[in-house]
PDB file of C-alpha atoms in Angstrom:
ATOM      1  CA  MET V   1     116.484 107.292 113.157  1.00 89.00           C
ATOM      2  CA  ILE V   2     115.893 109.469 110.388  1.00 96.00           C
ATOM      3  CA  GLU V   3     113.643 113.058 111.254  1.00 96.00           C
ATOM      4  CA  THR V   4     111.999 115.096 108.654  1.00 97.00           C
ATOM      5  CA  SER V   5     109.931 118.211 109.246  1.00 96.00           C
ATOM      6  CA  ARG V   6     106.979 116.199 110.229  1.00 97.00           C
ATOM      7  CA  LEU V   7     108.097 112.565 110.941  1.00 98.00           C
ATOM      8  CA  ILE V   8     110.431 110.347 113.188  1.00 98.00           C
ATOM      9  CA  ILE V   9     111.130 107.296 111.002  1.00 98.00           C
ATOM     10  CA  ARG V  10     112.762 104.788 113.467  1.00 97.00           C
ATOM     11  CA  ALA V  11     112.935 100.988 113.759  1.00 97.00           C
ATOM     12  CA  TYR V  12     110.367  98.769 114.720  1.00 95.00           C
ATOM     13  CA  THR V  13     109.391  97.341 118.056  1.00 94.00           C
ATOM     14  CA  GLN V  14     107.364  94.687 119.006  1.00 92.00           C
ATOM     15  CA  ASP V  15     105.047  97.693 120.547  1.00 94.00           C
ATOM     16  CA  ASP V  16     104.015  98.372 117.124  1.00 95.00           C
ATOM     17  CA  PHE V  17     102.161  95.550 116.487  1.00 95.00           C
ATOM     18  CA  GLU V  18      98.562  96.737 116.971  1.00 95.00           C
ATOM     19  CA  GLU V  19      98.993  99.891 114.793  1.00 94.00           C
ATOM     20  CA  LEU V  20     100.743  97.971 112.136  1.00 93.00           C
ATOM     21  CA  TYR V  21      98.132  95.427 112.169  1.00 95.00           C
ATOM     22  CA  GLU V  22      95.454  98.172 111.658  1.00 93.00           C
ATOM     23  CA  ILE V  23      97.115  99.030 108.502  1.00 91.00           C
ATOM     24  CA  LEU V  24      98.042  95.888 107.226  1.00 92.00           C
ATOM     25  CA  SER V  25      94.930  93.969 107.721  1.00 92.00           C
ATOM     26  CA  ASP V  26      93.068  96.609 105.986  1.00 88.00           C
ATOM     27  CA  GLU V  27      91.615  95.355 102.555  1.00 87.00           C
ATOM     28  CA  GLU V  28      91.671  98.874 100.967  1.00 86.00           C
ATOM     29  CA  THR V  29      95.287  99.455 102.231  1.00 84.00           C
ATOM     30  CA  MET V  30      96.388  95.903 100.910  1.00 79.00           C
ATOM     31  CA  GLN V  31      94.325  95.853  97.761  1.00 79.00           C
ATOM     32  CA  HIS V  32      97.383  95.470  95.593  1.00 77.00           C
ATOM     33  CA  TYR V  33      98.676  92.585  97.713  1.00 79.00           C
ATOM     34  CA  PRO V  34      97.420  89.041  97.352  1.00 78.00           C
ATOM     35  CA  ALA V  35      95.806  89.319 100.630  1.00 80.00           C
ATOM     36  CA  PRO V  36      95.370  91.506 103.862  1.00 86.00           C
ATOM     37  CA  PHE V  37      97.621  90.390 106.704  1.00 91.00           C
ATOM     38  CA  ASP V  38      96.356  88.172 109.691  1.00 93.00           C
ATOM     39  CA  LYS V  39      97.718  89.050 112.990  1.00 96.00           C
ATOM     40  CA  GLU V  40     100.430  86.122 112.674  1.00 95.00           C
ATOM     41  CA  ARG V  41     101.352  87.499 109.245  1.00 93.00           C
ATOM     42  CA  THR V  42     101.798  90.950 110.907  1.00 94.00           C
ATOM     43  CA  LYS V  43     103.995  89.679 113.665  1.00 96.00           C
ATOM     44  CA  ARG V  44     106.346  87.668 111.000  1.00 95.00           C
ATOM     45  CA  TRP V  45     106.318  91.178 109.188  1.00 94.00           C
ATOM     46  CA  ILE V  46     108.083  92.878 112.573  1.00 96.00           C
ATOM     47  CA  ASP V  47     110.426  89.857 112.988  1.00 96.00           C
ATOM     48  CA  TRP V  48     111.399  89.830 109.356  1.00 96.00           C
ATOM     49  CA  ASN V  49     112.305  93.492 109.269  1.00 96.00           C
ATOM     50  CA  LEU V  50     114.076  93.205 112.806  1.00 97.00           C
ATOM     51  CA  ALA V  51     116.187  90.487 111.190  1.00 97.00           C
ATOM     52  CA  ASN V  52     116.680  92.759 108.206  1.00 96.00           C
ATOM     53  CA  TYR V  53     118.208  95.392 110.435  1.00 97.00           C
ATOM     54  CA  GLN V  54     120.583  93.019 111.741  1.00 96.00           C
ATOM     55  CA  ARG V  55     121.592  91.394 108.466  1.00 95.00           C
ATOM     56  CA  ASP V  56     121.345  94.143 105.852  1.00 96.00           C
ATOM     57  CA  GLY V  57     121.434  97.389 108.251  1.00 95.00           C
ATOM     58  CA  PHE V  58     118.312  98.536 106.926  1.00 96.00           C
ATOM     59  CA  GLY V  59     114.697  97.330 106.746  1.00 97.00           C
ATOM     60  CA  LEU V  60     111.036  98.948 107.025  1.00 97.00           C
ATOM     61  CA  TRP V  61     110.713 101.340 109.711  1.00 98.00           C
ATOM     62  CA  ALA V  62     108.214 102.804 111.722  1.00 97.00           C
ATOM     63  CA  ILE V  63     106.631 106.274 110.365  1.00 98.00           C
ATOM     64  CA  ILE V  64     105.864 108.490 113.464  1.00 98.00           C
ATOM     65  CA  LEU V  65     104.134 111.932 113.350  1.00 97.00           C
ATOM     66  CA  LYS V  66     106.021 114.282 115.254  1.00 96.00           C
ATOM     67  CA  GLU V  67     103.155 116.520 116.180  1.00 95.00           C
ATOM     68  CA  THR V  68     101.405 113.751 118.121  1.00 96.00           C
ATOM     69  CA  GLY V  69     103.546 110.809 118.317  1.00 96.00           C
ATOM     70  CA  GLU V  70     101.124 108.470 116.292  1.00 96.00           C
ATOM     71  CA  PHE V  71     102.127 105.426 114.415  1.00 96.00           C
ATOM     72  CA  ILE V  72     100.931 106.220 110.697  1.00 96.00           C
ATOM     73  CA  GLY V  73     102.832 103.702 108.785  1.00 94.00           C
ATOM     74  CA  ASP V  74     106.252 102.191 107.518  1.00 95.00           C
ATOM     75  CA  CYS V  75     108.889 102.983 104.701  1.00 97.00           C
ATOM     76  CA  GLY V  76     112.170 101.740 104.467  1.00 97.00           C
ATOM     77  CA  VAL V  77     114.422  99.292 102.389  1.00 97.00           C
ATOM     78  CA  THR V  78     114.313  95.573 102.006  1.00 97.00           C
ATOM     79  CA  MET V  79     116.172  93.330  99.694  1.00 97.00           C
ATOM     80  CA  GLN V  80     113.686  92.164  96.969  1.00 94.00           C
ATOM     81  CA  THR V  81     113.965  89.807  94.163  1.00 93.00           C
ATOM     82  CA  ILE V  82     112.673  91.955  91.238  1.00 93.00           C
ATOM     83  CA  ASP V  83     112.580  89.971  87.863  1.00 92.00           C
ATOM     84  CA  GLY V  84     115.090  87.620  88.818  1.00 92.00           C
ATOM     85  CA  ASP V  85     117.610  90.350  90.575  1.00 94.00           C
ATOM     86  CA  TYR V  86     118.043  90.342  94.404  1.00 96.00           C
ATOM     87  CA  VAL V  87     118.110  94.268  94.687  1.00 97.00           C
ATOM     88  CA  PRO V  88     117.370  96.968  97.168  1.00 98.00           C
ATOM     89  CA  GLU V  89     113.817  98.086  97.087  1.00 97.00           C
ATOM     90  CA  ILE V  90     112.349 100.872  99.063  1.00 97.00           C
ATOM     91  CA  GLY V  91     108.590 100.290 100.070  1.00 93.00           C
ATOM     92  CA  TYR V  92     105.996 102.249 102.003  1.00 93.00           C
ATOM     93  CA  HIS V  93     102.460 101.794 103.645  1.00 93.00           C
ATOM     94  CA  ILE V  94     100.587 104.679 105.037  1.00 92.00           C
ATOM     95  CA  ASN V  95      97.369 104.156 107.406  1.00 93.00           C
ATOM     96  CA  LYS V  96      94.517 105.325 104.894  1.00 91.00           C
ATOM     97  CA  ASN V  97      93.581 107.942 107.404  1.00 93.00           C
ATOM     98  CA  TYR V  98      96.624 109.835 106.244  1.00 94.00           C
ATOM     99  CA  TRP V  99      96.800 109.500 102.532  1.00 91.00           C
ATOM    100  CA  LYS V 100      96.807 112.329  99.979  1.00 92.00           C
ATOM    101  CA  GLN V 101      98.746 114.284 102.916  1.00 94.00           C
ATOM    102  CA  GLY V 102     102.292 113.771 101.392  1.00 94.00           C
ATOM    103  CA  TYR V 103     103.566 111.465 104.248  1.00 96.00           C
ATOM    104  CA  ALA V 104     104.753 108.658 101.620  1.00 94.00           C
ATOM    105  CA  LYS V 105     106.760 111.113  99.941  1.00 96.00           C
ATOM    106  CA  GLU V 106     108.341 112.677 102.572  1.00 97.00           C
ATOM    107  CA  ALA V 107     109.245 109.786 104.140  1.00 97.00           C
ATOM    108  CA  ALA V 108     110.211 107.733 100.871  1.00 97.00           C
ATOM    109  CA  SER V 109     112.425 110.802 100.102  1.00 97.00           C
ATOM    110  CA  ALA V 110     114.193 110.807 103.618  1.00 97.00           C
ATOM    111  CA  VAL V 111     114.821 107.177 103.476  1.00 98.00           C
ATOM    112  CA  ARG V 112     116.214 107.381  99.957  1.00 97.00           C
ATOM    113  CA  ASP V 113     118.528 110.082 100.871  1.00 97.00           C
ATOM    114  CA  TRP V 114     119.467 107.819 103.993  1.00 97.00           C
ATOM    115  CA  PHE V 115     120.012 104.894 101.640  1.00 97.00           C
ATOM    116  CA  PHE V 116     122.537 106.684  99.309  1.00 97.00           C
ATOM    117  CA  VAL V 117     124.433 108.445 102.443  1.00 96.00           C
ATOM    118  CA  HIS V 118     124.785 105.066 104.394  1.00 96.00           C
ATOM    119  CA  THR V 119     125.175 102.351 102.005  1.00 96.00           C
ATOM    120  CA  HIS V 120     127.418 101.335  98.981  1.00 95.00           C
ATOM    121  CA  TYR V 121     124.353 100.408  96.564  1.00 97.00           C
ATOM    122  CA  ASP V 122     124.415 102.214  93.283  1.00 97.00           C
ATOM    123  CA  THR V 123     120.868 102.182  92.560  1.00 98.00           C
ATOM    124  CA  ILE V 124     117.379 101.670  94.694  1.00 98.00           C
ATOM    125  CA  TYR V 125     114.365 100.119  93.229  1.00 98.00           C
ATOM    126  CA  SER V 126     110.422 100.228  93.937  1.00 96.00           C
ATOM    127  CA  TYR V 127     108.355  97.918  92.363  1.00 93.00           C
ATOM    128  CA  MET V 128     104.484  97.392  92.620  1.00 91.00           C
ATOM    129  CA  LYS V 129     101.471  96.196  90.903  1.00 85.00           C
ATOM    130  CA  TYR V 130     101.061  97.754  87.650  1.00 87.00           C
ATOM    131  CA  THR V 131      97.513  99.243  88.841  1.00 86.00           C
ATOM    132  CA  ASN V 132      99.145 100.570  92.034  1.00 87.00           C
ATOM    133  CA  VAL V 133      98.792 104.262  91.034  1.00 88.00           C
ATOM    134  CA  ALA V 134      99.628 105.604  94.618  1.00 87.00           C
ATOM    135  CA  SER V 135     102.825 103.690  94.864  1.00 89.00           C
ATOM    136  CA  TYR V 136     104.148 104.415  91.053  1.00 91.00           C
ATOM    137  CA  GLN V 137     103.237 108.255  91.984  1.00 93.00           C
ATOM    138  CA  THR V 138     105.254 108.294  95.092  1.00 94.00           C
ATOM    139  CA  ALA V 139     108.097 106.685  92.984  1.00 96.00           C
ATOM    140  CA  LEU V 140     107.893 109.263  90.772  1.00 96.00           C
ATOM    141  CA  ALA V 141     107.793 112.241  93.165  1.00 95.00           C
ATOM    142  CA  ILE V 142     110.970 110.948  94.867  1.00 96.00           C
ATOM    143  CA  GLY V 143     112.966 111.064  91.557  1.00 96.00           C
ATOM    144  CA  MET V 144     112.585 107.432  90.382  1.00 97.00           C
ATOM    145  CA  THR V 145     111.946 106.834  86.557  1.00 97.00           C
ATOM    146  CA  LYS V 146     110.041 103.918  85.251  1.00 97.00           C
ATOM    147  CA  ILE V 147     112.598 101.158  83.966  1.00 96.00           C
ATOM    148  CA  LYS V 148     110.693  98.193  82.911  1.00 95.00           C
ATOM    149  CA  GLU V 149     107.429  96.180  83.261  1.00 93.00           C
ATOM    150  CA  TYR V 150     107.368  92.353  83.497  1.00 92.00           C
ATOM    151  CA  SER V 151     105.014  89.455  83.887  1.00 90.00           C
ATOM    152  CA  ASP V 152     104.894  88.579  87.823  1.00 79.00           C
ATOM    153  CA  PRO V 153     102.758  85.477  89.018  1.00 75.00           C
ATOM    154  CA  ILE V 154     101.790  87.479  92.092  1.00 69.00           C
ATOM    155  CA  ASN V 155     101.009  90.904  90.714  1.00 63.00           C
ATOM    156  CA  THR V 156     100.297  89.991  86.890  1.00 80.00           C
ATOM    157  CA  VAL V 157     102.253  92.556  85.714  1.00 85.00           C
ATOM    158  CA  SER V 158     104.810  94.653  87.951  1.00 88.00           C
ATOM    159  CA  SER V 159     106.043  97.848  87.155  1.00 93.00           C
ATOM    160  CA  VAL V 160     109.706  98.997  88.199  1.00 96.00           C
ATOM    161  CA  TYR V 161     111.152 102.261  89.122  1.00 97.00           C
ATOM    162  CA  ALA V 162     114.787 102.938  89.986  1.00 98.00           C
ATOM    163  CA  ILE V 163     116.708 106.061  90.652  1.00 98.00           C
ATOM    164  CA  SER V 164     120.906 105.705  90.587  1.00 97.00           C
ATOM    165  CA  ARG V 165     123.053 107.426  92.755  1.00 97.00           C
ATOM    166  CA  SER V 166     124.406 109.671  90.233  1.00 95.00           C
ATOM    167  CA  GLN V 167     120.825 110.756  89.539  1.00 96.00           C
ATOM    168  CA  TRP V 168     120.173 111.354  93.215  1.00 96.00           C
ATOM    169  CA  GLN V 169     123.208 113.488  93.605  1.00 94.00           C
ATOM    170  CA  LYS V 170     121.699 115.418  90.667  1.00 94.00           C
ATOM    171  CA  LEU V 171     118.344 115.771  92.249  1.00 92.00           C
ATOM    172  CA  ILE V 172     119.529 116.927  95.583  1.00 88.00           C
ATOM    173  CA  ASN V 173     122.029 119.451  93.955  1.00 87.00           C
ATOM    174  CA  THR V 174     119.099 120.733  91.877  1.00 80.00           C
ATOM    175  CA  ASN V 175     117.018 121.294  95.273  1.00 65.00           C
ATOM    176  CA  ASP V 176     119.814 123.049  97.126  1.00 58.00           C
TER     177      ASP V 176
END
């Protein structure tokens, strides 16, 4: 479990299904995906992350508001194929009722820090459809820089952001 000033970030359970389905089935939230998720795809999403925890030691985790105990989204790291390379990627989904309140940045910063403390990987990536302004703004806000764009049959064009362990160390030393 990871805690921030406002959030608890913890492993998914099957009990998170309804709240997660509300987010992943929403057309506006999922506008940068090929399609919103149906109930079966949402169930597979939870199952996939539970398997990721076992295999990789990480996955996407539930974001809970400390103040109310409400499930508001997910954030974490999954292994993804980005332009042919299999790499750790940080991702996030926030319930649209909580957009523009800094929750994605807060969660992603905490997950980024956890990742560099608890894994051996030298770089963490984030990729998104080139039109996904909120996602790339979050990537920039947590210290990532754009490293490339590539043609992608799903997204048309994907933008890739990254931060290395040495860049992260400089960033956190500056913020101390």
